[in-house]
Amino acid sequence: MLALMAALNPDDPVLDDAEAQVTWSRLLAQPGVSVWLAEADDGVAAASCTAIIVPNLTRGARSYALIENVVTLPGYRRQGLARAVLATAVAHAWQADCYKVMLSTSARDPGVVDFYRYCGFRDGIKTGFVATAPTA
């Protein structure tokens, strides 16, 4: 997982093993969180995404899902691995009776945006906003 996260955000600081293990355990212990992983034919963990199903008091109390950290290792791209993890995460959300699944990306590459459209995500439906933590 750390190699995948490094491929997603190469400028992030490297986590030490203890901190990574604690954070990984906390992530997996969160209610509604799932991490979907695709292994390549050679056994390498090559693609992943994280999804959370959020309980909701609107839409007849139907939950919604958020997908983040979609990544494929560079040498394994264009093999259907990211599409597989996304399809699994979305199917999981529909099975949980979510009324929508949202995904955001900071990628500006038209190919990435087209990929998400190909996977069934539509843009232009809602406007997304992001607040980032203040710097010290």
Phi, psi and omega in degrees: 000323181295324177294320178295315181294326177293325177291327180288315183227078186297340181271356178294150174294148179284129178279142172284160187302319182295314180295319179298316181295317179297315181294318178301315179296318178296318179301310183291338180277347181292128177302136177086352182271135173227142173244123182254133187229137175245130174264139174284170180303333180272008177088359180284135173288100194253342180210151183202160166207157178245136178229147174229135175260125187249122174300154191211143179261006174248181177055040180067030181066024176277136180289170170230163182235147175239135177243133180221172173053047175280124184207147171228136176302140186309318183287355184241010181287158178067029176244004179088005184288314178295320177301321180294315181292322177296316180299321179293316179296317180294317178299321177299318179296316179296321179296329178275009178064032173293146178269344175203159174233128180246147179218135174238153178219147174263358180294137178252353180295123180304329179295324178292314179299317177298322178301313180296322176298317179301326181278003174103001178274142181242138175261168178083002181274316179229163175256127180261145176230150180227130171256134178249154181296141177295147177274151183285000000 
